[in-house]
Coordinates of C-alpha atoms in Angstrom, one line a residue:
X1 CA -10.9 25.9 1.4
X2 CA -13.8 24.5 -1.3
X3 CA -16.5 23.1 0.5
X4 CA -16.9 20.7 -3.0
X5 CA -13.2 20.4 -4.4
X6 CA -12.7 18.4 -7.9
X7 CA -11.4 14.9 -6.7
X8 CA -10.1 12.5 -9.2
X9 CA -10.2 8.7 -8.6
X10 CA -7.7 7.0 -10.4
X11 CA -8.2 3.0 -11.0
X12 CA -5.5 0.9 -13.1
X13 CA -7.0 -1.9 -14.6
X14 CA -5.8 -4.9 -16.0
X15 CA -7.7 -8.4 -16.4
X16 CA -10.2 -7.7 -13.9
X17 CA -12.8 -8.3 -16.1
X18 CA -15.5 -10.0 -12.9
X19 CA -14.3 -7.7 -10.9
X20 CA -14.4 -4.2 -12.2
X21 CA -18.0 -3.0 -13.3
X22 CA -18.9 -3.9 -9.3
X23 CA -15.3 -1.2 -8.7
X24 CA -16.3 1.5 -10.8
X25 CA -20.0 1.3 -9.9
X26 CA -19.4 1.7 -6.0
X27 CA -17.2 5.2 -7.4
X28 CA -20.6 5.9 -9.3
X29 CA -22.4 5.7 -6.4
X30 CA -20.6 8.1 -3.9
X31 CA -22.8 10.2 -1.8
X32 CA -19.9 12.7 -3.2
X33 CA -20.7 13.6 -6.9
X34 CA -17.7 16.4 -7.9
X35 CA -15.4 13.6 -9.1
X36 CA -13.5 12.6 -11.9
X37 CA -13.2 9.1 -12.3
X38 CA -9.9 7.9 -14.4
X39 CA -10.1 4.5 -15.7
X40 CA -6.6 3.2 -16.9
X41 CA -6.9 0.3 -19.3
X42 CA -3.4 -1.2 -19.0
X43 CA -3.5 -2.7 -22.2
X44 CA -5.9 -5.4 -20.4
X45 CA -6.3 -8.2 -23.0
X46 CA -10.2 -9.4 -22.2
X47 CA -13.4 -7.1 -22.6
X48 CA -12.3 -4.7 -19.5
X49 CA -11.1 -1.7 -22.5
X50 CA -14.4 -2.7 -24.0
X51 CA -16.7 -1.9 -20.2
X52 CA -14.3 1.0 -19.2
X53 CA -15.8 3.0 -22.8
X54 CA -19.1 1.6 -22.0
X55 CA -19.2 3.3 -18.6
X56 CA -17.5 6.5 -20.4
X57 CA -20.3 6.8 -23.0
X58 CA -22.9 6.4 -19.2
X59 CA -21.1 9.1 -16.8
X60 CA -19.4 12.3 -18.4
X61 CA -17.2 12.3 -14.9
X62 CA -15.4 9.3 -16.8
X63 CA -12.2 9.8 -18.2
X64 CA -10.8 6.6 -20.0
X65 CA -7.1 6.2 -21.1
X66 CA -6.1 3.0 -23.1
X67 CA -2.2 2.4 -23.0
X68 CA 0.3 -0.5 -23.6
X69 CA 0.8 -2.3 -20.5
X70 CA 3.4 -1.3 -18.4
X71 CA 2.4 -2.4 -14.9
X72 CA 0.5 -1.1 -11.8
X73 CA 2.8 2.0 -11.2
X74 CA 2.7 2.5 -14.9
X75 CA -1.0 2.7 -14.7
X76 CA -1.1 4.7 -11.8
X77 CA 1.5 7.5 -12.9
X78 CA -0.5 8.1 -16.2
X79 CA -3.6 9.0 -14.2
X80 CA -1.4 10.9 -12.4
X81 CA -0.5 12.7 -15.1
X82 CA -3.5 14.2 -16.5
X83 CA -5.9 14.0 -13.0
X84 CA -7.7 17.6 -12.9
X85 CA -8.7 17.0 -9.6
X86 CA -7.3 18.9 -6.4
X87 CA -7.2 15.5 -4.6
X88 CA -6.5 12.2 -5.7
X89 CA -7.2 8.8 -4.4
X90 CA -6.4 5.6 -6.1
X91 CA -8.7 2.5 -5.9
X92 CA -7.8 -1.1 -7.1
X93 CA -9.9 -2.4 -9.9
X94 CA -10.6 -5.4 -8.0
X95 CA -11.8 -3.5 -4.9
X96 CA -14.7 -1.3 -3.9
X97 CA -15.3 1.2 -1.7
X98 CA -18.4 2.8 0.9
X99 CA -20.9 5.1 -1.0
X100 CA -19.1 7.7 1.9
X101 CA -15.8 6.6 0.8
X102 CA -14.9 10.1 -0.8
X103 CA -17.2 11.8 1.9
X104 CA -15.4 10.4 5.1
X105 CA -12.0 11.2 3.2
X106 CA -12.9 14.6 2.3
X107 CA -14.4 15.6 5.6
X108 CA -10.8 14.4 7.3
X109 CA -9.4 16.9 5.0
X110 CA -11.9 19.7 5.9
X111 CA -11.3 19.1 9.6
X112 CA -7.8 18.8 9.9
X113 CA -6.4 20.8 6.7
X114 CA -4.8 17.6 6.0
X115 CA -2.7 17.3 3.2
X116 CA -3.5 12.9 3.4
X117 CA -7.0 11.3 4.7
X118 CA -6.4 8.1 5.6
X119 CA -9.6 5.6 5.9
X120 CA -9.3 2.1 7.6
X121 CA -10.0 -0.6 5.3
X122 CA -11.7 -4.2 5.2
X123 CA -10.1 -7.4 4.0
X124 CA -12.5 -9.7 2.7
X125 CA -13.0 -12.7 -0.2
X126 CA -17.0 -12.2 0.5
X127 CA -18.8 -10.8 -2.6
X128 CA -21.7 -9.9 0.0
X129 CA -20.0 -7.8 1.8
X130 CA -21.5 -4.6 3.3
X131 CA -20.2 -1.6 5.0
X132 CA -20.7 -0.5 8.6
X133 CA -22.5 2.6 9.3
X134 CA -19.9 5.4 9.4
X135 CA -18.9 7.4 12.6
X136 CA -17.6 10.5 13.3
X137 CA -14.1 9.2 14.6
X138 CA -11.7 11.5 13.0
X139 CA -8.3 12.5 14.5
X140 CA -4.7 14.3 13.6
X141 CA -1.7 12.2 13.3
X142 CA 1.6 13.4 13.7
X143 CA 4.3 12.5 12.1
X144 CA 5.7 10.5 14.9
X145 CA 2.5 9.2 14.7
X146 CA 1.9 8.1 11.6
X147 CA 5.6 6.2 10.9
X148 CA 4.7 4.7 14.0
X149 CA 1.9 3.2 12.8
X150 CA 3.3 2.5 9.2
X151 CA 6.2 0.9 10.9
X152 CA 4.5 -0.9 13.6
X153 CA 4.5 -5.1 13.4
X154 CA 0.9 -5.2 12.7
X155 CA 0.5 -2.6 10.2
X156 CA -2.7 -1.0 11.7
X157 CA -4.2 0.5 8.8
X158 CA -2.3 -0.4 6.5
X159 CA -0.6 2.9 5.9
X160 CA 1.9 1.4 3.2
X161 CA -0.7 1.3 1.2
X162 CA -1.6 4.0 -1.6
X163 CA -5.2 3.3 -1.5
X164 CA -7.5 4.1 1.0
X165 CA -6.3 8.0 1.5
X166 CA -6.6 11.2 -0.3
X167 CA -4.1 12.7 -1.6
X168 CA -3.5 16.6 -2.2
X169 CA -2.4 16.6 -5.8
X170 CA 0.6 18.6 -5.3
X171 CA 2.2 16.3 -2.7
X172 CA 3.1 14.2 -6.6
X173 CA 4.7 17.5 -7.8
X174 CA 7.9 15.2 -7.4
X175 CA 6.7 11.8 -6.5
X176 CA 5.9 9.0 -8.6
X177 CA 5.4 5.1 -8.5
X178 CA 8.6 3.4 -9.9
X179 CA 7.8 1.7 -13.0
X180 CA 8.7 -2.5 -13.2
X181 CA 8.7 -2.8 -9.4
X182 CA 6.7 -4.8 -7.3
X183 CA 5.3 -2.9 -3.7
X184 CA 5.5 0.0 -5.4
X185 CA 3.7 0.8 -2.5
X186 CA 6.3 0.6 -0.4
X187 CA 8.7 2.4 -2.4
X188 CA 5.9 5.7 -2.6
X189 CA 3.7 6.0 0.3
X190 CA 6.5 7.0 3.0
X191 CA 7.4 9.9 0.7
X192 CA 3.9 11.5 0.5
X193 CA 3.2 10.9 4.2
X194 CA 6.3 12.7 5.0
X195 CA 5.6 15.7 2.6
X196 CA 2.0 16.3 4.1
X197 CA 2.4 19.1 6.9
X198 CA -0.9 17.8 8.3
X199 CA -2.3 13.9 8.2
X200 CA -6.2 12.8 8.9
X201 CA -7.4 9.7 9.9
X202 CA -10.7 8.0 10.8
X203 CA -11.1 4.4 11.7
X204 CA -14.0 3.9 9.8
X205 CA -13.7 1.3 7.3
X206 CA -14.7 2.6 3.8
X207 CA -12.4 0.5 1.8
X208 CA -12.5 -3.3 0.9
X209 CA -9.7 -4.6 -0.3
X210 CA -10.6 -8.1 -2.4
X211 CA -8.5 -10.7 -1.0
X212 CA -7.8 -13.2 -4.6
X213 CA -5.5 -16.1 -4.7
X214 CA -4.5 -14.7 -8.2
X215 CA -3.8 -11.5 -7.3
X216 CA -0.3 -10.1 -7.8
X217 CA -0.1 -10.0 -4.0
X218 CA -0.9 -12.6 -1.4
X219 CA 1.0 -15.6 -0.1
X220 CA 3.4 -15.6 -2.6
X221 CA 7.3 -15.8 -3.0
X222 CA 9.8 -15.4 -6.2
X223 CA 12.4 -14.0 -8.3
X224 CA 10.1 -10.9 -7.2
X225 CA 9.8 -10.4 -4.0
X226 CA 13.2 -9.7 -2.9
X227 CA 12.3 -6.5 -4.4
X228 CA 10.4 -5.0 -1.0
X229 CA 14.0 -4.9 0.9
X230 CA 15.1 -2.4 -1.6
X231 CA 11.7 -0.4 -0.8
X232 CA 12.9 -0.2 3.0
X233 CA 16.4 -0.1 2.2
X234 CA 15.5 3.4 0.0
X235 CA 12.8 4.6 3.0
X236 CA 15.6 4.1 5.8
X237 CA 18.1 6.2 3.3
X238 CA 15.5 8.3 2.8
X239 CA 14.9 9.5 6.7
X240 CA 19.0 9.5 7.2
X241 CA 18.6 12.9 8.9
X242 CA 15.3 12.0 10.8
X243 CA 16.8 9.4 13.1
X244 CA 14.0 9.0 15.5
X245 CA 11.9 8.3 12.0
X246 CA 14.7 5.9 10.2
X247 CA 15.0 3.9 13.3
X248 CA 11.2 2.5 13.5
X249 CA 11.9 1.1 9.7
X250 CA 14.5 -1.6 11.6
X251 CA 11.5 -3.6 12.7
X252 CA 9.6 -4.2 9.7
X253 CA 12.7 -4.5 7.4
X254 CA 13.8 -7.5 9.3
X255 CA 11.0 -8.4 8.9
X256 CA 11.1 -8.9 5.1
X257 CA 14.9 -9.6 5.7
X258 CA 14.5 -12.9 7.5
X259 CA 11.3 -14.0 5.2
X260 CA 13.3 -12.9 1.9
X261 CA 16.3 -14.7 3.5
X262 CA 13.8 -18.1 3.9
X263 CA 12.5 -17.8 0.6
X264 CA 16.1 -17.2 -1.4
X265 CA 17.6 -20.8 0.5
X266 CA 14.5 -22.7 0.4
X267 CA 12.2 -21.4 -2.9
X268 CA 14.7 -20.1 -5.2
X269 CA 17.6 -22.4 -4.0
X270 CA 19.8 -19.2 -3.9
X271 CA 22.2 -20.1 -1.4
X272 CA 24.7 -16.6 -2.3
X273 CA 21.8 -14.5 -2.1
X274 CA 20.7 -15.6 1.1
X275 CA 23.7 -15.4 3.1
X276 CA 23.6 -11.6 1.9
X277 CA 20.4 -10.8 3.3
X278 CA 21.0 -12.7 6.2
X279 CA 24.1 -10.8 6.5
X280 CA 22.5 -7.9 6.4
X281 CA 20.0 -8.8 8.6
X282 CA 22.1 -9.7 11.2
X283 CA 23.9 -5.9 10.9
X284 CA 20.3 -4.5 10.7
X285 CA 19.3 -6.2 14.2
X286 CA 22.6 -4.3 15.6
X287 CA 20.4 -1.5 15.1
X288 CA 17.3 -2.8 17.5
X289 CA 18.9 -0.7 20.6
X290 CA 18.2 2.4 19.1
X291 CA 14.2 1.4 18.2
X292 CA 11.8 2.4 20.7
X293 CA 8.5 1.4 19.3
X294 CA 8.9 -2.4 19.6
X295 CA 9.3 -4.1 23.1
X296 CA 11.7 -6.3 24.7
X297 CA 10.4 -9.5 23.4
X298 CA 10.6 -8.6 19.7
X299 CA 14.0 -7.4 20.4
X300 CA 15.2 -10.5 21.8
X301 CA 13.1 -12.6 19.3
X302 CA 14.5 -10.8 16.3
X303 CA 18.0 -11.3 18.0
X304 CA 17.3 -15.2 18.7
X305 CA 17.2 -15.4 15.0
X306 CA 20.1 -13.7 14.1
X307 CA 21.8 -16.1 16.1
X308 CA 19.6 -19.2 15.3
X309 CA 18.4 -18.7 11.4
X310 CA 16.7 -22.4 12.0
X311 CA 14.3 -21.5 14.4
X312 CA 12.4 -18.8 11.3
X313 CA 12.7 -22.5 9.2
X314 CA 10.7 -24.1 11.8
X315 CA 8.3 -21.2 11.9
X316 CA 7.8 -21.6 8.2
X317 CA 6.9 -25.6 8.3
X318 CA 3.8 -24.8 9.6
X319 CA 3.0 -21.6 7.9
X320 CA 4.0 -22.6 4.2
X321 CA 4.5 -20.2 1.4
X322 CA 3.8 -21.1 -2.3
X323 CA 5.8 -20.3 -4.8
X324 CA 4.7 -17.4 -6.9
X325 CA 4.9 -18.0 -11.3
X326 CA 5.2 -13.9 -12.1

């Protein structure tokens, strides 16, 4: 294996204009220097095209590609495309990473042969933020392993995710982010995890992740986000013939279910759509006696609801969620 592999770091970027010279500088600063750095201008209509071929004409390692826009996945797939690098890793223009970011990645890789490094990452809305020191807590996941932890009702790590890992470049040979969809995320990362022979993971947090209340994500819900069920849906079809697998997606898809269910009666005022999910949800809880990585409680909890939809409406009066305008 190369001691000093090519790695390309692929950022979309779109309207990030405060946000991404402080991104692409903490990529300039890695205490790893063989990278190529891939800026996707997604047809951003402020001055980011305009700093994204100033910092091309500062660092030969940047690679700038302008386009029309056509969304996240869009963005993601055309740095895909013509990434040189033997690893990838994709960063959000509106986050930043550790100067050891590529350096605790790559050393996952080098330890484990690991086909995905996964790093923990950092929430955070302060612009002061600064990164722990860095530990030498590396470990191998197996595959059990790492569905359990992409499945589990926390979401340790947030594995569903495409940031925050490394990626061996030919693990996309076949894979790509589906264009127009929200959480593309979700509709990718289970796909690469389960083509990687061996996974790498370190707790250290190398990643923030910019938490903005105008960010695509957050605590948002529309015509849109109905759109995640069909993400689990596709990942339970998916692992058909990996029962043991399928079965920990139950969980987290009723999850989404009972939310998207809430947000169809009492945001959209779709009263036909919601009784479909919540039919679906009930069938879906059927499938609880077969899931071993949740306990009793969620069981009965998840059941309670299938029985008594009220009791999520309740939940919701004191944890609003605002209605989303994309």
């Amino acid at each position: 294996m190369k001691e000093t592999p090519l790695i390309s770091i692929i950022i979309p970027i779109y309207k990030v204009e405060s946000y991404l010279r402080r991104c692409v500088d903490s990529v300039l600063n890695q205490s790893y220097r063989n990278l190529e750095i891939i800026l996707v201008d997604d047809g951003s209509p402020d001055q980011c095209p305009a700093i994204c071929n100033e910092y091309a004409e500062k660092d030969k390692r940047i690679v700038v590609v302008h386009k029309t826009n056509g969304g996240l996945s869009d963005a993601r797939n055309a740095g895909i495309e013509i990434a040189k690098g033997e690893y990838l890793s994709f960063i959000d223009s509106d986050d930043f990473i550790s100067v050891h970011y590529v350096q605790v990645l790559l050393g996952l890789v080098n330890d484990f042969n690991a086909d995905v490094a996964i790093a923990a990452f950092h929430s955070c809305s302060d612009v002061n933020f600064k990164f722990a020191s860095i530990e030498k807590n590396g470990f191998e996941l197996s595959k059990k392993e790492v569905f359990k932890l992409y499945t589990s009702m926390t979401n340790e790590g947030s594995l569903i995710s495409a940031c925050s890992k490394l990626y061996k470049k030919t693990l996309f040979e076949s894979v790509r982010f589906p264009k127009g969809l929200r959480y593309e995320d979700a509709f990718t990362t289970y796909k690469l995890l389960d083509k990687a022979v061996k996974i790498g993971m370190t707790r250290n947090m190398v990643y923030c992740y910019c938490v903005r209340n105008d960010s695509i994500m957050g605590n948002v819900f529309d015509e849109k986000s109905v759109q995640v069920l069909d993400a689990f849906y596709g990942a339970i079809d998916y692992f058909s013939k990996q029962p043991e697998i399928r079965n920990m997606f139950y969980p987290p898809l009723l999850m989404r279910e009972i939310f998207c269910w809430w947000g169809s009666k009492n945001v959209l005022k779709n009263d036909e759509m919601a009784k479909d999910i919540l039919i679906s949800y009930k069938e879906n809880c059927k499938k609880l006696d077969f899931v071993e990585t949740i306990s009793k409680k969620w069981k009965l909890a998840f059941k309670a609801i299938a029985l008594f939809p009220w009791l999520y409406s309740l939940y919701r009066t004191i944890s609003p969620v605002r209605v989303g305008e994309r």
